[in-house]
Amino acid sequence: MMEKRIVGLSDAGKLEELSAALDDLQPSQLTDMLNNLILKGRGDPLAFLQAVFQGSPSTETSGVERLLLVYRHLVKILHKNEINTKMASNLVGLMMLEADSLPGTVLVELASRFVESIKEGTLQGGKALELFPKFLSVLSVQEAVVYGENSMKGSEYKSHVLNTVCSCKWNPQSVLHLAAMFRDVPLIQEELKFVVEKVLRGMRDLDLQDLPALVYQLLLLGAKGHKRLVLEGITDFFIDQDNIQRSRGNQESEDLMCEYSGVETLRHTEGTSILHIVVAIKQDQELGREFVKYLKASQLSCPTRVLAPFNLALALSTAQLHRFQDQIFDFLKTTILRCFKDTDRQQQSYLVREITQEKLNIESMVLETVSNSVYGWDHVIQSLVQLGFTLMDSFGPKAAFGRIETTSPTAQLTPSRQSCQLGARLLINTFKAHEVVRHEILDQIFNRVTTKATSPVSHYLELLADTVKSAPQLLLESVPKVREAFDYLSFLPPSSAEGLLKAIQPLLKLSMSLKDSLILVLRKAMFSKQLDSRKIGVMGFLMILKHFKVLGGLVSSQSSQTFSLSQIQVDIHKPYNAASNEALCLEILGNLRRCCTQQADVRLQLYEGLYEVLCHNSRLQAPILDMLLNQIKCYYESDSDVTPPLKLDPCILAQGESVYLAEPMGHLLGCIQQCVLKTRQFQSQAGGDDDDEDEDSVTALTELEELLTSLTTRMIACEMEDFELDKSADFSLASSVGVKNNIYAILVLGVYEALMEYTFAAGQFSVSSCEQVLKLYDNYHKLSEVLKEKTAAAAGKKGRPAAGKTPHSLLSLHFVVSILKALLSDTSTVHEDSLAVLRGCPEFLQYITSVALQKVHQIADKGTCDGAAGVGKERLLSHCYSLARLMMTYYTENQILTEEQKKEKKKNICSQSLEGLVSIMSYVCSLGQTQLCQCLCNIENDCDGADVRVSNKPEKIHKHIKTLQRLIANILTAEEDVQNWKEMILLLTIITQLTRHLPTNSPSYEQVHSWVHKICTDQSIDDMATCKQLLGTLLSLTQQMKNLPLVLRDLAQDIHSQLGDTDQEVEVEDKTHMALVTHRTAPTVLLMELSSTDRELDDIDWCLAWMKADILSRHRQEDDNMSQALTQRENHEKTTCIRLGHLVTGYHELVQTAVPYGSCVETMLKTLIRYYTTLTNYVKYYLSLYANKIGHLTARFEKLVKLVARELTQNVYPFITYIQTCEHEHMQQTVDKVKKDKKKSGAAVQAGKNRAMKQTKTIPNLIYAIEQFERFIIQLGKKSKVNLMDYMKVSTSRDFRINVAAVQAVMEDESDEEEEEMDQDGGDQEEVEQNVEASNSSEGSDEENQAPHNTNPADDGAAPPTKKSKLGRGAGLGKHKTAN
């Protein structure tokens, strides 16, 4: 056979014969031999191929043609994938060995064949593709390669081939194979970038199942370089896929199964890709560092990309690597807080909204990562938990000076609080989604609650409560953890213990063993030596009594719990029934009886909780009333002839010189009367059906009612002297007798209040009951006046003002609302006679109004108020709505009073009503727009707290704003002697609160702004507080609109016209844009102007940083919409330049203003420093554009630089001179005062030194800021080839100051005495030196404040001979002396 002969000739080394034999073969014969050997296995193909290669020298044409034929045919065979892998590997290995000796023409032809197959889309994977990198590698090192009619270097040809391959369209089935192939091709960095970008574009054409393999190949390619590009491409692709899937999810789809399948496949693909990337980072930490750099670069310009679910999951998975853990968690924590801050800034500033139009929805993206993690993303779960607790630990409430402060419900939702809440929601969702981390989450919550005794834990308790409500069944699996936490219960602060008990409470109904464990812990706490532990025991028992209803089942108050009946697990061994509940409750009441002999704090806890227990668990009325009856009998004098009817001595405990309260009598009586009224209500509803069962409660009820009635009559008859309290009694807190009398007085006042409430409620509008209420009030009023008088006198003796704080009233909020409604709005003829009695006493109405105000303040501050039923949010809101209606109606009807009404003290009631309305609105506004509209509907119509649907909420809010505007108009148009500016401040406060809930781009918002602006323009108000409130409202509203810099400019001109010029010889036109600005109010207006300017500069700084980050990010990604981005950038630069230009015109006026020495000067200098710093940042922004070759200087910025040089910088130096002159005069006045009053000399001198030290720091800082601005302007001029320094001159050295006037005087003397010049020369020189030294010592500063060279030196020295007038905006540098 011919094959054997050829192999034999090769083995024998007969190359000439071998070559001749091969030449005799036809191409078809040679291919048939190859087919027989390779495909049919009729011999050793490798030996035959070696012989063919040996007998085909590349120096002969026939040999070259034969080599080309063989390689073509072998590639064709390999493409078909019809041979086994071992044979294919052997063939490829042999072909790659021989490739080094192949001539260039053969290699070019073979490479072209590969390129053609790629173009045609016929390329398939397989061993053949491994040859292509080898061919390119061999070609790349050849000196010359002939391609068609051209000749080029091998490296150039390789680049040409790569360019051709990457420029054509790839078959989706070939993308993966080509990506693997390019790993073996030698590539320079530019070629690698080109290839990577092509492969990344090919990701869009692949099926989701093939993407993880392509990601793996991309990461291998990235090992050669361009790691950042690979990471950005992969993450951007998956982020876009998520966005597409999200948009599809928002559209209604008929094929739900197909949609779910697509989502599931995408999530599994993402999870596998994340694993590939994390493994690659573990092997190549440089890749991890590039990923962190990529995240940080996108942090400011595009935070939504950083926190997109895929990127966040990838970051959290990377955080599992110890090297990157702290770095990534710190970064994520900072980014989340920054996003919330940016969102807040967007809401507060029109400028920021205009520059960055993207709305951030951080919470949904972070929580979407949790929902995605259920698709097998186990590598993310632990990091999700850690991120949640990191956010809560970092941004939760903090202790101030060792004191744990509760967060006010009306406090603004700050970015820190939002970050903390996001951490909590993250943990709740992770808890529900992943069983594997539930124990860990509970462990960490309980650890923080039980170990952070000195830090606030309210946010962890809220997290626990939300977890219990959302998934109680899941918590039952962790009962041992909860039971372990109970062991620490009595050692916690009472507030933390209360929160823990409330959080766990729903579980007690589902697990009897947990309830038994808690009862055991509470019993131990009741017998503890620690007072706080006993209070916790009482608190826990009261909670159990409240929620374990004797009749069994869920009580109505628990129907709002979010768990369903299918989740409730009943303990089979301990049935859950009414009988066991009754036994439990009676046992607990027995335990609570011993509280009646403990400290006052423990008794107080009991009395405040028993009424709530009775409301929730009506079957316990008999034992509760019996307990209270036995307790009051210890202090009640049953003999009606004995006065006073209550024994107060046992209510006080004396230990040596110290006196303590033992029994809070007012709270005891308050609890009794509330329980009596509630029991009577229960019995009237029951209709006497259960006489036998309620016999005990009826007996106790009757006895208590008789006791209260008798006590009321006897307390009315009692005088202060009966309690040994009169005007001659000692009330000073310095002696034990005074302390005892104070306690007695407070107890008696509490008794009066409790009896007033009972008498009014039980009397049911009878005339006699109203008369009794008034008599009780008379006694209350007399005693409270004596107490106030004595307290004021005691405070006056010690040289300090009397404390105006009144003791907390014991009246319940429900009673206060009821009686106010009766007094102010009850028009029923049935009640007319009885209410006339109460209305005849204006002091009583004022007292009730003051108590209502006190309750409202408590609700606004704490979210709760003292007294019965002062905790439930829904009830509180209902009472607040009613109070708001009553107060608004009363104020509207009595705003402008007659002389007779003034005598009735209605003015004071009006102010109190308005103050209460402010607190209610503050509380309701903090709850959201829905609750606010509910409140406004109740103000319009008495809806009794019912929910009302409001279709157009902004319209409803604006309607009430108009009502308030009319009330303010009444004040402004009233006569001067009846104008109440305090009320106007309160009305403005409400308008400001309501306006926050209006859309800033709505006509209603613009109407409010125009209205406030008109008042400021037209009204001249002398009251400083009102001016401050008005202007503050105007500036805060204007910040949401486009024209803030214009308003600031007008204000600056007004301030200049009112305060005068720094040059006393210059007249300023006395004309203002706003009548509000007068000589008296100008300093205050100046401070507010500077504060608002500082806020505007802060926004501009933020926008500059965002613009810089955004354009650099787009440049790196080579965004396709660069032309659109360029237009946007030019618009942003135009906006910021215009605003900065308006601020320059404002500063131009202010630096020529005779600013009062003190805080105004200090603030002025600081804002000037801030302005120049912002300008420097702007210059740095342009320098970065030039450095990256992505932008150029705009003509508008050139104009801004010119404006700053001409209008501001030239006037700053004379302003500094003016300040130091004022300082010198002030110091001289201080020295003169010191000489007159030597006693205060030390303090005055020290104060002067402190002020001087401030000036020595601030003025150099300002000069440094100006010089930095000029320095970077020079750099920008060199980069832009624009001479920006044409507009300004570099300021001179400021190591000393030359007194120009003194030098000129000496020069004139010299010229007048020319004949004596030689004789006088030395003396004149000495005089000049003395003047220089005198100037240095008098100014007390080493800083030079001379104006730049292009200013008039005379401005810094002596006054000019003629008087200048500032009556118009004249032309000329630094001469714009008008305020208009």
PDB file of C-alpha atoms in Angstrom, residues 19 115 129 192 271 324 454 508 559 565 629 654 660 678 680 701 768 820 867 917 1010 1038 1147 1217 1281 1304:
ATOM      1  CA  SER A  19       9.227  13.855  -1.836  1.00  0.00           C
ATOM      2  CA  VAL A 115     -11.992  34.067   9.538  1.00  0.00           C
ATOM      3  CA  LEU A 129     -10.314  26.010  16.892  1.00  0.00           C
ATOM      4  CA  LEU A 192      -7.430  42.678  24.435  1.00  0.00           C
ATOM      5  CA  GLY A 271     -26.069  33.106  41.238  1.00  0.00           C
ATOM      6  CA  PHE A 324     -12.407  42.416  51.673  1.00  0.00           C
ATOM      7  CA  THR A 454     -26.241  51.930  78.495  1.00  0.00           C
ATOM      8  CA  LEU A 508     -47.595  33.932  74.814  1.00  0.00           C
ATOM      9  CA  SER A 559     -57.613  41.477  66.082  1.00  0.00           C
ATOM     10  CA  LEU A 565     -55.483  31.477  62.452  1.00  0.00           C
ATOM     11  CA  LEU A 629     -61.491  49.615  97.890  1.00  0.00           C
ATOM     12  CA  ALA A 654     -39.744  60.146 106.520  1.00  0.00           C
ATOM     13  CA  TYR A 660     -40.413  60.612 100.434  1.00  0.00           C
ATOM     14  CA  LYS A 678     -66.010  51.884  83.443  1.00  0.00           C
ATOM     15  CA  ARG A 680     -70.876  51.140  85.750  1.00  0.00           C
ATOM     16  CA  LEU A 701     -68.915  49.382  93.156  1.00  0.00           C
ATOM     17  CA  SER A 768     -75.559  70.292  90.780  1.00  0.00           C
ATOM     18  CA  LEU A 820     -63.836  71.121  76.177  1.00  0.00           C
ATOM     19  CA  GLY A 867     -53.518  59.548  82.425  1.00  0.00           C
ATOM     20  CA  LEU A 917     -53.037  73.339  67.296  1.00  0.00           C
ATOM     21  CA  SER A1010     -46.021  84.393  46.515  1.00  0.00           C
ATOM     22  CA  THR A1038     -37.752  79.667  47.959  1.00  0.00           C
ATOM     23  CA  TYR A1147     -21.754  89.550  48.210  1.00  0.00           C
ATOM     24  CA  THR A1217      -9.590  96.749  56.849  1.00  0.00           C
ATOM     25  CA  LYS A1281      -4.995  78.865  26.736  1.00  0.00           C
ATOM     26  CA  GLN A1304       1.638 110.556  51.533  1.00  0.00           C
TER      27      GLN A1304
END
